[in-house]
Backbone as JSON Lines, residues from 0, in Angstrom:
{"i":0,"aa":"M","n":[118.16,101.8,142.06],"ca":[118.52,102.91,141.21],"c":[119.68,102.48,140.31]}
{"i":1,"aa":"K","n":[119.61,102.88,139.03],"ca":[120.62,102.49,138.06],"c":[121.85,103.38,138.18]}
{"i":2,"aa":"T","n":[122.97,102.77,137.92],"ca":[124.21,103.54,137.94],"c":[124.4,104.22,136.6]}
{"i":3,"aa":"K","n":[125.42,105.05,136.52],"ca":[125.7,105.78,135.29],"c":[126.05,104.83,134.15]}
{"i":4,"aa":"K","n":[126.79,103.76,134.44],"ca":[127.17,102.79,133.41],"c":[125.94,102.06,132.87]}
{"i":5,"aa":"Q","n":[125.0,101.74,133.76],"ca":[123.79,101.05,133.32],"c":[122.95,101.96,132.43]}
{"i":6,"aa":"N","n":[122.85,103.23,132.78],"ca":[122.1,104.19,131.96],"c":[122.73,104.33,130.58]}
{"i":7,"aa":"E","n":[124.06,104.38,130.51],"ca":[124.75,104.5,129.23],"c":[124.53,103.26,128.36]}
{"i":8,"aa":"S","n":[124.55,102.08,128.99],"ca":[124.34,100.86,128.22],"c":[122.91,100.78,127.69]}
{"i":9,"aa":"V","n":[121.94,101.25,128.46],"ca":[120.55,101.28,128.0],"c":[120.41,102.23,126.83]}
{"i":10,"aa":"E","n":[121.06,103.4,126.9],"ca":[121.0,104.37,125.81],"c":[121.63,103.8,124.55]}
{"i":11,"aa":"K","n":[122.75,103.08,124.67],"ca":[123.4,102.49,123.51],"c":[122.52,101.44,122.85]}
{"i":12,"aa":"E","n":[121.79,100.67,123.65],"ca":[120.92,99.63,123.1],"c":[119.74,100.22,122.34]}
{"i":13,"aa":"T","n":[119.19,101.31,122.84],"ca":[118.01,101.9,122.2],"c":[118.37,102.73,120.98]}
{"i":14,"aa":"N","n":[119.58,103.23,120.89],"ca":[119.99,104.08,119.77],"c":[120.93,103.33,118.83]}
{"i":15,"aa":"K","n":[120.47,102.24,118.25],"ca":[121.31,101.43,117.38],"c":[121.27,101.89,115.93]}
{"i":16,"aa":"V","n":[120.44,102.86,115.58],"ca":[120.34,103.36,114.22],"c":[121.4,104.43,114.03]}
{"i":17,"aa":"S","n":[122.19,104.3,112.98],"ca":[123.22,105.3,112.73],"c":[122.59,106.59,112.23]}
{"i":18,"aa":"E","n":[123.32,107.67,112.37],"ca":[122.8,108.97,111.97],"c":[122.53,109.05,110.47]}
{"i":19,"aa":"P","n":[123.43,108.57,109.6],"ca":[123.12,108.6,108.16],"c":[121.89,107.76,107.8]}
{"i":20,"aa":"Q","n":[121.73,106.63,108.48],"ca":[120.58,105.77,108.2],"c":[119.3,106.47,108.61]}
{"i":21,"aa":"A","n":[119.3,107.14,109.75],"ca":[118.12,107.86,110.21],"c":[117.78,108.99,109.25]}
{"i":22,"aa":"A","n":[118.8,109.7,108.76],"ca":[118.57,110.79,107.81],"c":[118.0,110.24,106.51]}
{"i":23,"aa":"Y","n":[118.52,109.11,106.05],"ca":[118.04,108.48,104.82],"c":[116.57,108.09,104.96]}
{"i":24,"aa":"E","n":[116.23,107.46,106.09],"ca":[114.84,107.05,106.32],"c":[113.92,108.25,106.38]}
{"i":25,"aa":"T","n":[114.39,109.33,107.0],"ca":[113.58,110.54,107.08],"c":[113.36,111.12,105.69]}
{"i":26,"aa":"D","n":[114.42,111.16,104.88],"ca":[114.29,111.67,103.51],"c":[113.35,110.79,102.68]}
{"i":27,"aa":"M","n":[113.46,109.48,102.83],"ca":[112.59,108.55,102.09],"c":[111.14,108.75,102.48]}
{"i":28,"aa":"N","n":[110.88,108.87,103.77],"ca":[109.5,109.07,104.23],"c":[108.95,110.39,103.72]}
{"i":29,"aa":"A","n":[109.77,111.44,103.72],"ca":[109.32,112.74,103.21],"c":[109.02,112.65,101.72]}
{"i":30,"aa":"L","n":[109.85,111.94,100.99],"ca":[109.64,111.77,99.55],"c":[108.37,110.97,99.27]}
{"i":31,"aa":"K","n":[108.14,109.92,100.03],"ca":[106.92,109.12,99.88],"c":[105.68,109.96,100.16]}
{"i":32,"aa":"L","n":[105.73,110.76,101.22],"ca":[104.59,111.61,101.55],"c":[104.35,112.65,100.46]}
{"i":33,"aa":"A","n":[105.41,113.19,99.88],"ca":[105.26,114.15,98.79],"c":[104.6,113.49,97.58]}
{"i":34,"aa":"G","n":[104.99,112.25,97.28],"ca":[104.37,111.53,96.17],"c":[102.9,111.24,96.42]}
{"i":35,"aa":"I","n":[102.58,110.83,97.63],"ca":[101.19,110.56,97.99],"c":[100.37,111.84,97.91]}
{"i":36,"aa":"H","n":[100.93,112.94,98.4],"ca":[100.22,114.22,98.35],"c":[99.97,114.64,96.9]}
{"i":37,"aa":"A","n":[100.96,114.42,96.03],"ca":[100.8,114.76,94.62],"c":[99.69,113.93,93.98]}
{"i":38,"aa":"L","n":[99.63,112.63,94.3],"ca":[98.58,111.77,93.75],"c":[97.2,112.18,94.27]}
{"i":39,"aa":"I","n":[97.12,112.5,95.54],"ca":[95.84,112.88,96.14],"c":[95.31,114.18,95.52]}
{"i":40,"aa":"S","n":[96.21,115.07,95.13],"ca":[95.77,116.37,94.62],"c":[95.29,116.31,93.17]}
{"i":41,"aa":"I","n":[95.45,115.17,92.48],"ca":[94.99,115.04,91.09],"c":[93.48,114.83,91.09]}
{"i":42,"aa":"D","n":[92.77,115.7,90.36],"ca":[91.31,115.62,90.32],"c":[90.77,114.94,89.06]}
{"i":43,"aa":"N","n":[91.56,114.87,88.01],"ca":[91.12,114.27,86.75],"c":[91.36,112.76,86.8]}
{"i":44,"aa":"P","n":[90.29,111.94,86.66],"ca":[90.45,110.49,86.75],"c":[91.4,109.89,85.72]}
{"i":45,"aa":"S","n":[91.39,110.39,84.49],"ca":[92.27,109.81,83.47],"c":[93.73,110.14,83.76]}
{"i":46,"aa":"I","n":[94.0,111.34,84.23],"ca":[95.37,111.71,84.59],"c":[95.83,110.91,85.8]}
{"i":47,"aa":"L","n":[94.93,110.71,86.75],"ca":[95.27,109.92,87.93],"c":[95.59,108.48,87.54]}
{"i":48,"aa":"Q","n":[94.81,107.92,86.63],"ca":[95.06,106.55,86.18],"c":[96.41,106.45,85.48]}
{"i":49,"aa":"K","n":[96.74,107.43,84.64],"ca":[98.04,107.43,83.97],"c":[99.17,107.55,84.99]}
{"i":50,"aa":"A","n":[98.98,108.4,85.99],"ca":[100.02,108.59,87.01],"c":[100.26,107.31,87.79]}
{"i":51,"aa":"V","n":[99.19,106.62,88.14],"ca":[99.34,105.37,88.89],"c":[100.02,104.31,88.03]}
{"i":52,"aa":"K","n":[99.63,104.2,86.76],"ca":[100.26,103.23,85.86],"c":[101.75,103.52,85.71]}
{"i":53,"aa":"T","n":[102.09,104.8,85.54],"ca":[103.5,105.18,85.4],"c":[104.27,104.88,86.67]}
{"i":54,"aa":"L","n":[103.66,105.18,87.8],"ca":[104.32,104.92,89.09],"c":[104.55,103.43,89.29]}
{"i":55,"aa":"V","n":[103.56,102.63,88.98],"ca":[103.69,101.18,89.15],"c":[104.73,100.64,88.18]}
{"i":56,"aa":"K","n":[104.72,101.14,86.95],"ca":[105.7,100.68,85.96],"c":[107.12,101.06,86.39]}
{"i":57,"aa":"T","n":[107.28,102.26,86.91],"ca":[108.59,102.71,87.37],"c":[109.07,101.89,88.55]}
{"i":58,"aa":"A","n":[108.16,101.52,89.43],"ca":[108.52,100.74,90.62],"c":[108.8,99.29,90.26]}
{"i":59,"aa":"G","n":[108.43,98.86,89.06],"ca":[108.69,97.49,88.64],"c":[107.73,96.48,89.21]}
{"i":60,"aa":"Q","n":[106.56,96.93,89.6],"ca":[105.56,96.03,90.15],"c":[104.41,95.93,89.17]}
{"i":61,"aa":"S","n":[103.61,94.9,89.33],"ca":[102.43,94.77,88.49],"c":[101.3,95.59,89.1]}
{"i":62,"aa":"A","n":[100.46,96.13,88.24],"ca":[99.34,96.95,88.7],"c":[98.33,96.08,89.43]}
{"i":63,"aa":"P","n":[97.84,96.56,90.57],"ca":[96.82,95.78,91.27],"c":[95.52,95.78,90.48]}
{"i":64,"aa":"K","n":[94.91,94.61,90.37],"ca":[93.65,94.5,89.64],"c":[92.5,94.49,90.65]}
{"i":65,"aa":"P","n":[91.44,95.23,90.35],"ca":[90.3,95.2,91.26],"c":[89.66,93.83,91.28]}
{"i":66,"aa":"A","n":[89.22,93.39,92.44],"ca":[88.61,92.07,92.57],"c":[87.33,91.99,91.75]}
{"i":67,"aa":"V","n":[86.43,92.94,91.94],"ca":[85.16,92.97,91.21],"c":[84.82,94.43,90.94]}
{"i":68,"aa":"D","n":[84.49,94.75,89.7],"ca":[84.06,96.1,89.38],"c":[82.74,96.37,90.07]}
{"i":69,"aa":"E","n":[82.48,97.66,90.34],"ca":[81.23,98.02,91.0],"c":[80.03,97.65,90.15]}
{"i":70,"aa":"E","n":[80.17,97.79,88.82],"ca":[79.05,97.52,87.93],"c":[78.85,96.02,87.71]}
{"i":71,"aa":"E","n":[79.88,95.25,87.94],"ca":[79.84,93.82,87.67],"c":[79.27,93.07,88.88]}
{"i":72,"aa":"E","n":[78.3,92.2,88.62],"ca":[77.73,91.4,89.69],"c":[78.23,89.98,89.57]}
{"i":73,"aa":"T","n":[78.43,89.34,90.69],"ca":[78.81,87.94,90.66],"c":[77.56,87.09,90.89]}
{"i":74,"aa":"I","n":[77.5,85.96,90.23],"ca":[76.36,85.07,90.34],"c":[76.76,83.92,91.24]}
{"i":75,"aa":"G","n":[75.92,83.64,92.21],"ca":[76.21,82.56,93.14],"c":[75.88,81.2,92.57]}
{"i":76,"aa":"K","n":[76.37,80.19,93.24],"ca":[76.18,78.8,92.82],"c":[74.7,78.45,92.75]}
{"i":77,"aa":"E","n":[73.94,78.87,93.75],"ca":[72.51,78.55,93.78],"c":[71.77,79.19,92.62]}
{"i":78,"aa":"E","n":[72.14,80.42,92.26],"ca":[71.49,81.08,91.14],"c":[71.78,80.35,89.83]}
{"i":79,"aa":"I","n":[73.0,79.9,89.66],"ca":[73.36,79.16,88.44],"c":[72.59,77.85,88.36]}
{"i":80,"aa":"L","n":[72.55,77.12,89.47],"ca":[71.83,75.84,89.49],"c":[70.34,76.03,89.24]}
{"i":81,"aa":"S","n":[69.74,77.09,89.79],"ca":[68.31,77.31,89.57],"c":[68.04,77.68,88.12]}
{"i":82,"aa":"A","n":[68.94,78.44,87.49],"ca":[68.77,78.79,86.07],"c":[68.87,77.55,85.19]}
{"i":83,"aa":"I","n":[69.81,76.67,85.51],"ca":[69.94,75.41,84.75],"c":[68.7,74.56,84.94]}
{"i":84,"aa":"R","n":[68.22,74.49,86.17],"ca":[67.01,73.7,86.47],"c":[65.82,74.23,85.69]}
{"i":85,"aa":"E","n":[65.64,75.55,85.66],"ca":[64.53,76.14,84.92],"c":[64.64,75.83,83.42]}
{"i":86,"aa":"G","n":[65.86,75.92,82.89],"ca":[66.06,75.63,81.47],"c":[65.73,74.19,81.13]}
{"i":87,"aa":"L","n":[66.16,73.27,81.99],"ca":[65.88,71.85,81.74],"c":[64.39,71.55,81.85]}
{"i":88,"aa":"L","n":[63.72,72.16,82.83],"ca":[62.27,71.97,82.97],"c":[61.53,72.52,81.75]}
{"i":89,"aa":"E","n":[62.0,73.66,81.25],"ca":[61.38,74.25,80.06],"c":[61.57,73.34,78.85]}
{"i":90,"aa":"M","n":[62.76,72.75,78.69],"ca":[63.01,71.82,77.58],"c":[62.12,70.58,77.7]}
{"i":91,"aa":"K","n":[61.97,70.07,78.91],"ca":[61.12,68.89,79.13],"c":[59.67,69.21,78.77]}
{"i":92,"aa":"E","n":[59.21,70.4,79.17],"ca":[57.85,70.82,78.87],"c":[57.65,70.96,77.36]}
{"i":93,"aa":"R","n":[58.63,71.5,76.66],"ca":[58.53,71.64,75.2],"c":[58.46,70.28,74.52]}
{"i":94,"aa":"Q","n":[59.25,69.31,75.0],"ca":[59.21,67.97,74.41],"c":[57.84,67.33,74.66]}
{"i":95,"aa":"R","n":[57.29,67.56,75.83],"ca":[56.01,66.96,76.18],"c":[54.88,67.56,75.35]}
{"i":96,"aa":"T","n":[54.89,68.88,75.17],"ca":[53.79,69.55,74.46],"c":[54.05,69.67,72.96]}
{"i":97,"aa":"G","n":[55.28,69.5,72.53],"ca":[55.59,69.64,71.1],"c":[55.77,71.08,70.67]}
{"i":98,"aa":"R","n":[55.76,71.99,71.6],"ca":[55.93,73.42,71.3],"c":[57.4,73.7,70.95]}
{"i":99,"aa":"K","n":[57.64,74.56,69.98],"ca":[59.0,74.91,69.58],"c":[59.47,76.12,70.39]}
{"i":100,"aa":"G","n":[60.77,76.14,70.63],"ca":[61.37,77.26,71.35],"c":[61.62,78.44,70.42]}
{"i":101,"aa":"E","n":[62.08,79.51,71.0],"ca":[62.39,80.69,70.21],"c":[63.64,80.44,69.37]}
{"i":102,"aa":"T","n":[63.65,81.05,68.19],"ca":[64.83,80.93,67.35],"c":[65.91,81.88,67.85]}
{"i":103,"aa":"L","n":[67.11,81.68,67.37],"ca":[68.22,82.53,67.78],"c":[67.95,83.98,67.38]}
{"i":104,"aa":"Q","n":[67.36,84.19,66.23],"ca":[67.07,85.55,65.78],"c":[66.06,86.22,66.7]}
{"i":105,"aa":"E","n":[65.07,85.49,67.19],"ca":[64.09,86.05,68.12],"c":[64.77,86.46,69.43]}
{"i":106,"aa":"L","n":[65.69,85.63,69.89],"ca":[66.42,85.97,71.12],"c":[67.28,87.21,70.93]}
{"i":107,"aa":"I","n":[67.92,87.32,69.77],"ca":[68.75,88.49,69.49],"c":[67.89,89.74,69.41]}
{"i":108,"aa":"D","n":[66.71,89.62,68.79],"ca":[65.81,90.77,68.66],"c":[65.33,91.27,70.02]}
{"i":109,"aa":"E","n":[65.19,90.37,70.98],"ca":[64.76,90.77,72.33],"c":[65.79,91.66,73.0]}
{"i":110,"aa":"L","n":[67.05,91.42,72.7],"ca":[68.12,92.21,73.3],"c":[68.12,93.58,72.7]}
């Protein structure tokens, strides 16, 4: 069983945060939660984007960039190599048969 002195020393070790520091941390956490709540309550995407940009600018940090947009697809190495292979085979076939490829204007018209 611990004596009274041992209990007091344990209490002193666990309560090393000063009262003003604890109050400051509590106020900071409350302020952060209020800011998060304000951002969450914004329903307009353009206003939300402006709010985030302003917040990031005020904080002095750079805005996080999305890794890949949802609409944007990444092409893998194998897909690139197969497209190059197909193009080279098509060029070889054209040289062999003497057939001409499409002109730039024809390619633009297809788009």
